[in-house]
Amino acid sequence: MRRLLTVLAAGVPLAAAVCLPTASAAPRSDTGPVRATCSVPSVSAPAGTEVESVTAVRQEGGTVHGSGILGGTVTGVPAYCEVTVTLTHPGADDHAAVRTWLPVSGWNGRFQALGGSAYAAGDNGVGLAGAVKNGYAATTTDAGLGDVLDTGWALDRAGRVNTPLLKNFASRSQHEAAAVGKDVVDDVYGRRPSFSYFNGCSTGGRQGYMEAQRYPDDYDGILANAPAVHWDEFEVATLWPQVVMNNEKTYPSACEFKAFTDAAVEACDPLDGAEDGLVGDPARCGFDPRRLIGTTVLCDGRRLTLTAADAAVVRKIWDGPRTMSGKRLWAGVPVGADLSGLAGVSGPDESGQMRGEPFPVPRLWVTTWLKKQPSFDVSTITYSEFTQLFKQSEAEYDKVVGTDDPDLSAFRASGGKLLSWHGQADQYIPSHGTVEYRRQVERAMGGARRVDGFHRLFLAPGTVHCGLNKGDGTTDDLGALRAWVEQGKAPRTLPATLVNAHGKNVTRDLCGYPQVSRYKGHGDPSAASSFRCVSAPRR
């Protein structure tokens, strides 16, 4: 459970709680000193909704504890006004709470909306507190749903998909939160924000991309990291490691998986010209796990020998899901990522048997939205049934929650800026999907240079899911976005501190896609100054 909490917490947009030394651009001159009155504001109901209630409560700040499974704590939060607006869509029997926190004093003139994690549509209070601490008026919505692993809302009493709530989760509640949050800011402070930003990772990243695609006028800047785009495809694809182990009846332990990962990183580390504990381009890593057959590893005091069956499982997981005829469906777990994240196992049980422990997010997607049987045993899924489920998910949900429309022309026309980074050792959402989406946008909108004018993507070597600013390296991503939006300074690189395979900090200037980092041939391999960004051949 502790590991699960750590993983899900990675999706919480804590970047707002990080000091922003490079985000020094002042807001527009119309944002002089103001104070929040904290009286109940007048709020207009967004189209298609009704306002059920509005409350305003002054909070003294101090230490804020995050709610739900994720928890978390932010200290030193200034006093703020908490405004909660509850919306409903007539006939849907939903009740979506939009929470806006407004600093009583010291507002920086900016608005920041915060995305969710897993099946939670919004922030649990930690991101809001961090944003307020940095001077933002901040908004989030629960979309009428529950906590990160709560899917009790997914099916109605007849066992059918609850379409209104799925629509809330997929798209419309974020747009409504933007409208409501700005209304609240206008009423409380007497002026609208000078600049509006969206900030999210994982589910929050997907929400950011959905905003750019469907509601291009909501935000001046969108920070959408490790985005769960292609949701209908990758949620099924990330169950593949469990399907492989169950069908091959082979369950390597986390220690054995780590032996394969460590060997691959060691073999492919030099491909960028330097042995620095980072695989700069996992897609170029051709390490064959069969090279470790017969190798002995020490796991929890026991000596285990890696088998051909172990290697076959790893090879299939790295390769990714395929049909029975060998057609590739999606990318696998990246080389260098923790295989035990999606290929979790437990046991042995009383009979000495090991069993798979699927990551709950894809498991819940398959059991609830595809099978429509929350108690369905995913360990029974065969290779052929897996392909059927993958195609079913595409057919039923791509237009609802796929978030992969490459036409961002309206967002570009609005002057919006979209900035993303994605870890190349992301163990839950392979960066393949984000890269593929970027390529689709380039094809639809005139090539890389034209797209760079409003959308920039940075890939972070060796970085886990939502890893930067979450305990596995740092970067001032929100500061870079602010400088782009407010000063017109487009980020050519994204300076970051990464954690390599040896647990040591190294600095890198993350390269804007499609460029990659290459060692200059001299200098300290742990320093960003020893690397340069070069064009990489397209595959």
Coordinates of C-alpha atoms in Angstrom, one line a residue:
M1 CA 0.0 0.0 0.0
R2 CA 2.8 2.4 0.8
R3 CA 4.3 2.0 -2.7
L4 CA 0.8 2.5 -4.2
L5 CA 0.4 5.8 -2.3
T6 CA 3.8 7.0 -3.5
V7 CA 2.9 6.2 -7.1
L8 CA -0.5 7.9 -7.0
A9 CA 0.8 10.8 -5.1
A10 CA 3.2 11.4 -8.0
G11 CA 0.2 12.5 -10.1
V12 CA -0.6 15.3 -7.7
P13 CA 0.6 18.6 -9.2
L14 CA 3.0 19.6 -6.4
A15 CA 4.9 21.8 -8.8
A16 CA 2.9 24.6 -7.5
A17 CA 4.5 24.2 -4.1
V18 CA 8.0 24.6 -5.5
C19 CA 9.7 28.0 -5.4
L20 CA 9.9 29.6 -8.8
P21 CA 13.2 31.4 -9.0
T22 CA 13.1 31.8 -12.8
A23 CA 9.4 32.8 -12.9
S24 CA 10.0 36.4 -11.9
A25 CA 7.8 38.0 -14.6
A26 CA 5.5 40.5 -12.9
P27 CA 1.8 40.4 -13.6
R28 CA 0.2 43.1 -15.6
S29 CA 0.0 46.6 -14.2
D30 CA -3.7 46.3 -13.4
T31 CA -3.1 43.9 -10.6
G32 CA -2.1 46.2 -7.7
P33 CA -2.5 45.2 -4.0
V34 CA -5.8 43.6 -3.3
R35 CA -7.4 41.7 -0.4
A36 CA -10.0 39.0 -0.5
T37 CA -13.2 40.0 1.2
C38 CA -14.3 36.4 1.6
S39 CA -18.0 37.1 1.3
V40 CA -20.2 34.7 -0.8
P41 CA -19.6 35.7 -4.4
S42 CA -22.0 36.0 -7.3
V43 CA -21.3 33.2 -9.7
S44 CA -22.8 32.5 -13.2
A45 CA -23.8 29.0 -14.0
P46 CA -21.7 27.7 -17.0
A47 CA -23.8 26.6 -20.0
G48 CA -25.6 23.3 -19.3
T49 CA -25.3 23.6 -15.5
E50 CA -27.2 24.9 -12.5
V51 CA -25.5 26.3 -9.4
E52 CA -26.8 24.4 -6.4
S53 CA -24.9 26.2 -3.7
V54 CA -22.1 28.7 -3.0
T55 CA -20.2 29.0 0.3
A56 CA -17.2 31.2 1.4
V57 CA -15.1 30.5 4.4
R58 CA -12.0 32.3 5.6
Q59 CA -9.2 29.8 6.5
E60 CA -6.3 30.9 8.6
G61 CA -3.8 28.8 6.7
G62 CA -0.8 27.4 8.5
T63 CA -0.4 23.6 7.9
V64 CA -2.7 22.1 5.3
H65 CA -3.2 18.3 5.2
G66 CA -4.3 16.7 1.9
S67 CA -7.4 14.6 2.0
G68 CA -8.0 11.0 0.9
I69 CA -5.6 8.2 0.1
L70 CA -2.9 10.5 -1.1
G71 CA -2.7 12.7 2.0
G72 CA 0.3 15.0 2.0
T73 CA 1.1 18.2 4.0
V74 CA 2.0 21.8 3.1
T75 CA 3.3 24.1 5.8
G76 CA 3.5 27.9 5.9
V77 CA 0.3 28.5 4.0
P78 CA -1.0 32.1 4.3
A79 CA -4.6 32.9 5.2
Y80 CA -7.0 32.3 2.3
C81 CA -10.6 32.5 1.4
E82 CA -12.1 29.1 0.4
V83 CA -15.1 29.4 -2.0
T84 CA -17.0 26.2 -2.9
V85 CA -19.5 26.3 -5.8
T86 CA -21.5 23.1 -6.3
L87 CA -22.8 22.6 -9.9
T88 CA -25.2 20.1 -11.3
H89 CA -26.2 19.1 -14.9
P90 CA -30.0 19.0 -14.9
G91 CA -31.1 15.4 -15.3
A92 CA -27.7 13.9 -14.5
D93 CA -28.1 13.8 -10.7
D94 CA -24.5 14.9 -10.3
H95 CA -23.0 17.3 -7.8
A96 CA -19.6 18.7 -8.8
A97 CA -17.8 20.8 -6.3
V98 CA -15.5 23.5 -7.6
R99 CA -13.2 24.8 -4.9
T100 CA -11.3 28.1 -5.3
W101 CA -8.7 29.2 -2.7
L102 CA -7.8 32.9 -2.8
P103 CA -5.0 34.4 -0.7
V104 CA -6.4 37.0 1.7
S105 CA -3.4 39.2 0.8
G106 CA -0.4 38.9 -1.6
W107 CA -2.3 37.7 -4.6
N108 CA 0.1 37.7 -7.6
G109 CA -2.7 38.4 -10.1
R110 CA -2.6 34.9 -11.6
F111 CA -5.1 32.1 -11.7
Q112 CA -4.0 28.4 -11.5
A113 CA -6.3 25.4 -12.0
L114 CA -5.1 22.0 -10.7
G115 CA -5.7 18.6 -12.2
G116 CA -6.3 15.2 -10.7
S117 CA -4.7 11.8 -10.3
A118 CA -5.9 8.3 -11.3
Y119 CA -9.7 8.5 -11.1
A120 CA -9.8 11.7 -9.0
A121 CA -10.7 14.6 -11.2
G122 CA -9.1 17.2 -9.0
D123 CA -6.6 18.1 -6.3
N124 CA -6.8 16.9 -2.7
G125 CA -5.8 20.2 -1.2
V126 CA -2.0 19.8 -1.4
G127 CA -1.7 21.5 -4.8
L128 CA -4.2 24.2 -3.8
A129 CA -2.2 25.0 -0.7
G130 CA 1.1 25.1 -2.6
A131 CA -0.4 27.4 -5.2
V132 CA -1.8 29.8 -2.6
K133 CA 1.6 29.8 -0.8
N134 CA 3.1 31.0 -4.1
G135 CA 0.5 33.8 -4.5
Y136 CA -2.0 32.2 -6.9
A137 CA -5.7 32.1 -6.8
A138 CA -6.2 28.4 -7.3
T139 CA -9.2 26.2 -8.4
T140 CA -9.9 22.5 -8.7
T141 CA -13.0 20.4 -9.2
D142 CA -14.0 16.9 -8.0
A143 CA -16.3 16.6 -11.0
G144 CA -18.9 14.9 -8.7
L145 CA -16.6 11.9 -8.4
G146 CA -14.5 10.4 -5.6
D147 CA -11.0 9.7 -4.5
V148 CA -8.2 8.3 -6.7
L149 CA -9.3 4.7 -6.7
D150 CA -13.0 5.3 -6.2
T151 CA -14.9 4.0 -9.2
G152 CA -18.2 3.4 -7.5
W153 CA -19.6 6.2 -9.7
A154 CA -18.8 4.4 -13.0
L155 CA -21.9 2.3 -13.4
D156 CA -25.5 3.1 -12.7
R157 CA -27.9 0.8 -10.8
A158 CA -28.6 -1.1 -13.9
G159 CA -25.0 -1.9 -14.5
R160 CA -24.6 0.5 -17.4
V161 CA -21.9 3.1 -17.7
N162 CA -22.8 6.4 -16.0
T163 CA -22.3 8.5 -19.1
P164 CA -22.8 12.0 -17.5
L165 CA -20.2 11.3 -14.8
L166 CA -17.8 9.8 -17.3
K167 CA -18.3 13.0 -19.4
N168 CA -17.5 15.0 -16.2
F169 CA -14.3 13.1 -15.7
A170 CA -13.3 13.2 -19.3
S171 CA -13.7 16.8 -20.2
R172 CA -16.5 19.1 -19.2
S173 CA -15.9 19.6 -15.5
Q174 CA -12.5 21.0 -16.0
H175 CA -13.9 23.6 -18.4
E176 CA -16.6 24.5 -16.0
A177 CA -14.1 24.9 -13.2
A178 CA -12.2 27.3 -15.3
A179 CA -15.3 29.5 -15.8
V180 CA -16.4 29.3 -12.2
G181 CA -13.0 29.9 -10.8
K182 CA -12.4 33.0 -12.8
D183 CA -15.9 34.3 -11.9
V184 CA -15.0 33.8 -8.2
V185 CA -11.7 35.6 -8.6
D186 CA -13.4 38.5 -10.4
D187 CA -16.0 38.9 -7.6
V188 CA -13.7 38.5 -4.7
Y189 CA -10.8 40.6 -5.9
G190 CA -12.8 42.9 -8.2
R191 CA -10.8 42.1 -11.2
R192 CA -10.1 39.1 -13.4
P193 CA -6.7 37.4 -13.4
S194 CA -4.0 38.8 -15.6
F195 CA -2.9 35.3 -16.6
S196 CA -4.5 31.9 -16.2
Y197 CA -2.7 28.5 -16.0
F198 CA -3.6 24.9 -15.8
N199 CA -1.2 22.5 -13.9
G200 CA -1.5 18.7 -13.9
C201 CA 0.4 15.5 -14.3
S202 CA -0.8 12.0 -15.2
T203 CA -4.6 12.3 -15.2
G204 CA -4.0 16.0 -14.7
G205 CA -1.8 16.0 -17.8
R206 CA -4.5 14.4 -19.8
Q207 CA -6.9 17.0 -18.6
G208 CA -4.5 19.7 -19.7
Y209 CA -4.4 18.3 -23.2
M210 CA -8.2 18.0 -23.3
E211 CA -8.5 21.7 -22.4
A212 CA -6.2 22.6 -25.3
Q213 CA -8.2 20.4 -27.6
R214 CA -11.8 21.2 -26.7
Y215 CA -11.7 24.5 -24.7
P216 CA -8.8 26.4 -26.2
D217 CA -9.7 29.8 -24.7
D218 CA -9.7 28.7 -21.0
Y219 CA -6.0 29.2 -20.3
D220 CA -3.0 31.3 -21.4
G221 CA -0.7 28.4 -20.4
I222 CA -1.1 24.7 -19.8
L223 CA 1.5 22.6 -17.9
A224 CA 0.6 19.0 -18.7
N225 CA 3.2 16.5 -17.6
A226 CA 3.3 12.7 -18.2
P227 CA -0.1 13.1 -19.8
A228 CA -2.5 10.1 -19.9
V229 CA -3.4 10.8 -23.5
H230 CA -4.7 7.9 -25.6
W231 CA -6.5 7.0 -22.4
D232 CA -8.7 4.3 -24.0
E233 CA -5.6 2.5 -25.4
F234 CA -2.9 2.8 -22.8
E235 CA -5.2 1.9 -19.9
V236 CA -5.7 -1.5 -21.4
A237 CA -2.1 -1.7 -22.7
T238 CA -0.8 -1.2 -19.1
L239 CA -2.5 -4.4 -18.0
W240 CA -0.3 -6.3 -20.6
P241 CA 2.5 -7.3 -18.1
Q242 CA -0.1 -9.1 -15.9
V243 CA -1.5 -10.8 -19.0
V244 CA 1.9 -12.0 -20.0
M245 CA 2.8 -13.4 -16.6
N246 CA -0.5 -15.1 -16.2
N247 CA -0.4 -16.7 -19.7
E248 CA 3.2 -17.7 -19.4
K249 CA 2.6 -18.9 -15.8
T250 CA 5.9 -17.2 -14.8
Y251 CA 6.1 -14.5 -12.1
P252 CA 9.5 -13.0 -11.6
S253 CA 10.0 -11.2 -8.3
A254 CA 10.7 -7.4 -8.1
C255 CA 14.4 -8.3 -7.4
E256 CA 14.6 -10.5 -10.5
F257 CA 13.0 -7.8 -12.6
K258 CA 15.5 -5.3 -11.2
A259 CA 18.4 -7.5 -12.4
F260 CA 17.1 -7.3 -16.0
T261 CA 16.6 -3.6 -15.7
D262 CA 20.0 -2.9 -14.2
A263 CA 21.7 -5.0 -16.9
A264 CA 19.8 -3.1 -19.7
V265 CA 20.7 0.3 -18.2
E266 CA 24.4 -0.7 -17.9
A267 CA 24.4 -1.9 -21.5
C268 CA 22.6 1.1 -23.0
D269 CA 23.9 3.9 -20.8
P270 CA 26.9 4.7 -23.1
L271 CA 24.6 5.2 -26.2
D272 CA 24.5 9.0 -25.5
G273 CA 28.3 9.1 -25.4
A274 CA 28.7 9.1 -21.6
E275 CA 28.3 6.5 -18.9
D276 CA 26.3 8.6 -16.5
G277 CA 23.7 6.2 -15.1
L278 CA 21.0 7.4 -17.5
V279 CA 19.6 5.9 -20.7
G280 CA 19.2 8.9 -22.9
D281 CA 17.0 7.2 -25.5
P282 CA 15.4 3.9 -24.3
A283 CA 13.9 3.2 -27.8
R284 CA 17.5 2.7 -29.1
C285 CA 18.3 0.2 -26.4
G286 CA 18.4 -3.3 -28.0
F287 CA 19.5 -5.2 -24.9
D288 CA 18.3 -8.8 -25.1
P289 CA 17.1 -10.2 -21.7
R290 CA 18.1 -13.6 -22.8
R291 CA 21.7 -12.6 -22.1
L292 CA 21.0 -13.1 -18.4
I293 CA 19.7 -16.7 -18.6
G294 CA 21.6 -18.7 -16.1
T295 CA 22.7 -15.6 -14.1
T296 CA 22.5 -15.9 -10.3
V297 CA 21.1 -13.0 -8.3
L298 CA 20.7 -12.5 -4.6
C299 CA 17.2 -11.7 -3.6
D300 CA 16.2 -11.3 0.1
G301 CA 19.1 -13.5 1.1
R302 CA 18.3 -16.2 -1.4
R303 CA 20.3 -17.0 -4.5
L304 CA 18.1 -17.3 -7.6
T305 CA 18.9 -18.3 -11.1
L306 CA 17.3 -16.3 -13.9
T307 CA 15.6 -18.6 -16.3
A308 CA 14.6 -18.6 -20.0
A309 CA 11.0 -18.2 -18.9
D310 CA 11.9 -15.1 -16.8
A311 CA 13.7 -13.7 -19.8
A312 CA 10.8 -14.4 -22.1
V313 CA 8.4 -12.6 -19.8
V314 CA 10.7 -9.5 -19.6
R315 CA 11.1 -9.5 -23.4
K316 CA 7.3 -9.5 -24.0
I317 CA 6.8 -6.8 -21.4
W318 CA 9.4 -4.5 -22.9
D319 CA 8.2 -5.2 -26.4
G320 CA 4.6 -4.3 -25.5
P321 CA 1.2 -5.8 -26.4
R322 CA 0.7 -7.5 -29.7
T323 CA -2.1 -9.4 -31.3
M324 CA -2.0 -13.2 -31.7
S325 CA -0.7 -12.6 -35.2
G326 CA 2.1 -10.3 -34.0
K327 CA 0.6 -6.9 -34.8
R328 CA 1.8 -4.3 -32.4
L329 CA -0.9 -2.6 -30.3
W330 CA 1.0 -0.3 -28.0
A331 CA 4.4 0.4 -26.5
G332 CA 5.7 -1.7 -23.6
V333 CA 7.3 -0.7 -20.4
P334 CA 10.4 1.4 -21.3
V335 CA 13.8 -0.1 -20.8
G336 CA 15.1 1.4 -17.6
A337 CA 11.7 1.7 -15.9
D338 CA 10.7 -0.3 -12.8
L339 CA 9.0 -3.5 -14.2
S340 CA 7.4 -4.4 -10.9
G341 CA 5.1 -1.3 -11.2
L342 CA 2.8 -2.9 -13.7
A343 CA 4.2 -6.5 -13.3
G344 CA 3.6 -6.6 -9.5
V345 CA 3.5 -10.1 -7.9
S346 CA 2.7 -11.5 -4.5
G347 CA 3.2 -14.8 -2.8
P348 CA 4.0 -17.5 -2.5
D349 CA 0.6 -18.5 -1.1
E350 CA 0.0 -21.6 1.1
S351 CA 0.3 -23.8 -1.9
G352 CA 3.6 -22.2 -3.0
Q353 CA 2.0 -20.4 -5.9
M354 CA 2.9 -16.8 -7.0
R355 CA 0.2 -14.6 -8.4
G356 CA 0.1 -11.3 -10.2
E357 CA -0.9 -8.1 -8.4
P358 CA -2.1 -5.7 -11.1
F359 CA -1.8 -2.0 -10.7
P360 CA -5.3 -0.9 -9.8
V361 CA -5.8 1.9 -12.4
P362 CA -5.8 -0.3 -15.5
R363 CA -7.4 -3.2 -13.6
L364 CA -10.4 -0.9 -12.7
W365 CA -10.7 0.3 -16.2
V366 CA -11.0 -3.2 -17.6
T367 CA -13.3 -4.6 -14.9
T368 CA -15.6 -1.6 -14.6
W369 CA -15.8 0.2 -18.0
L370 CA -15.1 -2.8 -20.3
K371 CA -16.4 -5.9 -18.5
K372 CA -18.9 -3.8 -16.5
Q373 CA -18.3 -6.4 -13.7
P374 CA -16.2 -4.8 -10.9
S375 CA -15.5 -8.2 -9.5
F376 CA -14.1 -9.7 -12.7
D377 CA -10.9 -11.6 -12.3
V378 CA -8.4 -10.1 -14.7
S379 CA -6.0 -13.0 -14.2
T380 CA -8.2 -15.1 -16.5
I381 CA -7.6 -12.8 -19.6
T382 CA -6.0 -14.7 -22.5
Y383 CA -3.9 -13.1 -25.2
S384 CA -6.7 -13.2 -27.7
E385 CA -9.2 -11.7 -25.2
F386 CA -6.7 -9.0 -24.4
T387 CA -6.8 -7.9 -28.1
Q388 CA -10.6 -7.9 -28.0
L389 CA -10.6 -5.7 -24.9
F390 CA -8.1 -3.3 -26.4
K391 CA -10.2 -2.9 -29.5
Q392 CA -13.4 -2.6 -27.4
S393 CA -11.9 0.2 -25.4
E394 CA -10.9 2.1 -28.5
A395 CA -14.4 1.7 -30.1
E396 CA -16.4 2.7 -27.0
Y397 CA -14.3 5.4 -25.4
D398 CA -11.9 7.0 -27.8
K399 CA -14.2 9.9 -28.6
V400 CA -15.1 10.4 -25.0
V401 CA -11.8 10.2 -23.1
G402 CA -9.1 9.4 -25.7
T403 CA -7.7 13.0 -25.6
D404 CA -5.8 12.5 -28.8
D405 CA -7.3 15.0 -31.3
P406 CA -4.2 16.5 -33.0
D407 CA -6.0 19.6 -34.3
L408 CA -4.8 22.3 -31.9
S409 CA -5.4 25.2 -34.4
A410 CA -7.9 26.9 -32.1
F411 CA -5.5 26.7 -29.2
R412 CA -2.7 28.2 -31.3
A413 CA -5.0 30.9 -32.6
S414 CA -5.9 31.8 -29.0
G415 CA -2.3 32.4 -28.2
G416 CA -2.1 29.6 -25.7
K417 CA 1.1 27.8 -24.8
L418 CA 1.3 24.1 -23.9
L419 CA 4.4 22.8 -22.1
S420 CA 5.0 19.1 -21.2
W421 CA 7.7 16.9 -19.9
H422 CA 7.6 13.1 -19.7
G423 CA 10.0 10.8 -17.9
Q424 CA 11.6 8.2 -20.1
A425 CA 11.6 5.7 -17.2
D426 CA 7.9 6.2 -16.6
Q427 CA 6.7 2.8 -15.3
Y428 CA 3.0 3.6 -15.6
I429 CA 2.5 5.7 -18.7
P430 CA 5.1 5.1 -21.4
S431 CA 6.3 8.3 -23.0
H432 CA 5.6 6.7 -26.4
G433 CA 2.0 8.0 -26.3
T434 CA 3.0 11.5 -25.6
V435 CA 5.7 11.4 -28.4
E436 CA 3.2 9.8 -30.8
Y437 CA 0.6 12.6 -30.1
R438 CA 3.2 15.3 -30.7
R439 CA 4.1 13.6 -34.1
Q440 CA 0.4 13.6 -34.9
V441 CA 0.1 17.3 -34.1
E442 CA 3.1 18.0 -36.3
R443 CA 1.6 16.1 -39.2
A444 CA -1.7 17.9 -38.8
M445 CA -0.3 21.4 -38.3
G446 CA 2.6 22.0 -40.6
G447 CA 5.7 20.4 -39.0
A448 CA 7.8 20.7 -35.9
R449 CA 8.9 24.3 -36.2
R450 CA 5.3 25.6 -36.5
V451 CA 4.2 23.4 -33.6
D452 CA 7.1 24.6 -31.5
G453 CA 5.5 28.1 -31.5
F454 CA 2.8 26.9 -29.1
H455 CA 3.6 23.4 -27.9
R456 CA 6.9 22.1 -26.5
L457 CA 7.7 18.6 -25.2
F458 CA 10.8 17.6 -23.1
L459 CA 11.8 14.1 -22.4
A460 CA 13.5 13.4 -19.1
P461 CA 16.0 10.5 -19.1
G462 CA 15.8 8.1 -16.1
T463 CA 12.8 9.8 -14.7
V464 CA 9.8 7.9 -13.2
H465 CA 6.1 8.7 -13.5
C466 CA 5.6 12.4 -12.6
G467 CA 9.1 12.3 -11.2
L468 CA 10.3 15.8 -11.5
N469 CA 9.4 18.0 -8.5
K470 CA 8.0 14.9 -6.7
G471 CA 11.2 13.6 -5.0
D472 CA 13.0 12.2 -8.1
G473 CA 14.6 15.3 -9.5
T474 CA 13.5 18.9 -10.0
T475 CA 12.7 21.4 -12.7
D476 CA 11.1 24.8 -12.7
D477 CA 8.5 23.9 -15.3
L478 CA 5.8 26.3 -14.2
G479 CA 8.4 29.1 -14.2
A480 CA 9.4 28.2 -17.8
L481 CA 5.8 28.3 -18.8
R482 CA 5.2 31.6 -17.2
A483 CA 8.3 33.1 -18.9
W484 CA 6.9 31.8 -22.2
V485 CA 3.4 33.2 -21.7
E486 CA 4.2 36.5 -20.1
Q487 CA 7.6 37.4 -21.6
G488 CA 7.5 35.5 -24.9
K489 CA 10.6 33.5 -23.9
A490 CA 10.1 30.1 -25.5
P491 CA 12.1 27.4 -23.6
R492 CA 14.7 25.9 -25.9
T493 CA 15.7 23.6 -23.0
L494 CA 14.3 22.7 -19.6
P495 CA 17.0 22.8 -16.9
A496 CA 16.6 19.9 -14.5
T497 CA 18.2 17.9 -11.8
L498 CA 17.8 14.2 -12.4
V499 CA 18.5 11.1 -10.3
N500 CA 20.6 8.5 -12.2
A501 CA 20.6 4.7 -11.8
H502 CA 23.1 5.0 -8.9
G503 CA 20.9 7.3 -6.9
K504 CA 23.1 10.3 -7.6
N505 CA 22.0 13.8 -8.7
V506 CA 23.0 14.9 -12.2
T507 CA 22.1 18.1 -14.0
R508 CA 20.7 18.2 -17.5
D509 CA 19.2 20.6 -19.9
L510 CA 16.3 18.6 -21.2
C511 CA 16.1 18.9 -24.9
G512 CA 13.0 20.1 -26.7
Y513 CA 11.6 17.2 -28.8
P514 CA 12.7 15.9 -31.3
Q515 CA 16.3 16.8 -30.1
V516 CA 18.2 14.5 -27.8
S517 CA 21.1 15.1 -25.4
R518 CA 24.6 13.9 -26.4
Y519 CA 27.8 14.1 -24.5
K520 CA 30.3 16.6 -25.9
G521 CA 33.2 14.1 -25.4
H522 CA 34.8 16.0 -22.5
G523 CA 33.7 17.4 -19.1
D524 CA 32.0 16.1 -16.0
P525 CA 29.3 13.6 -17.1
S526 CA 27.1 14.7 -14.2
A527 CA 27.0 18.3 -15.4
A528 CA 24.6 19.7 -17.9
S529 CA 27.4 21.8 -19.5
S530 CA 29.0 18.6 -20.8
F531 CA 26.1 17.8 -23.0
R532 CA 24.4 19.4 -26.0
C533 CA 21.1 18.9 -27.8
V534 CA 21.3 17.4 -31.3
S535 CA 18.8 16.2 -33.8
A536 CA 17.9 12.6 -33.6
P537 CA 16.8 10.5 -36.6
R538 CA 13.1 9.7 -36.6
R539 CA 12.2 6.1 -36.2

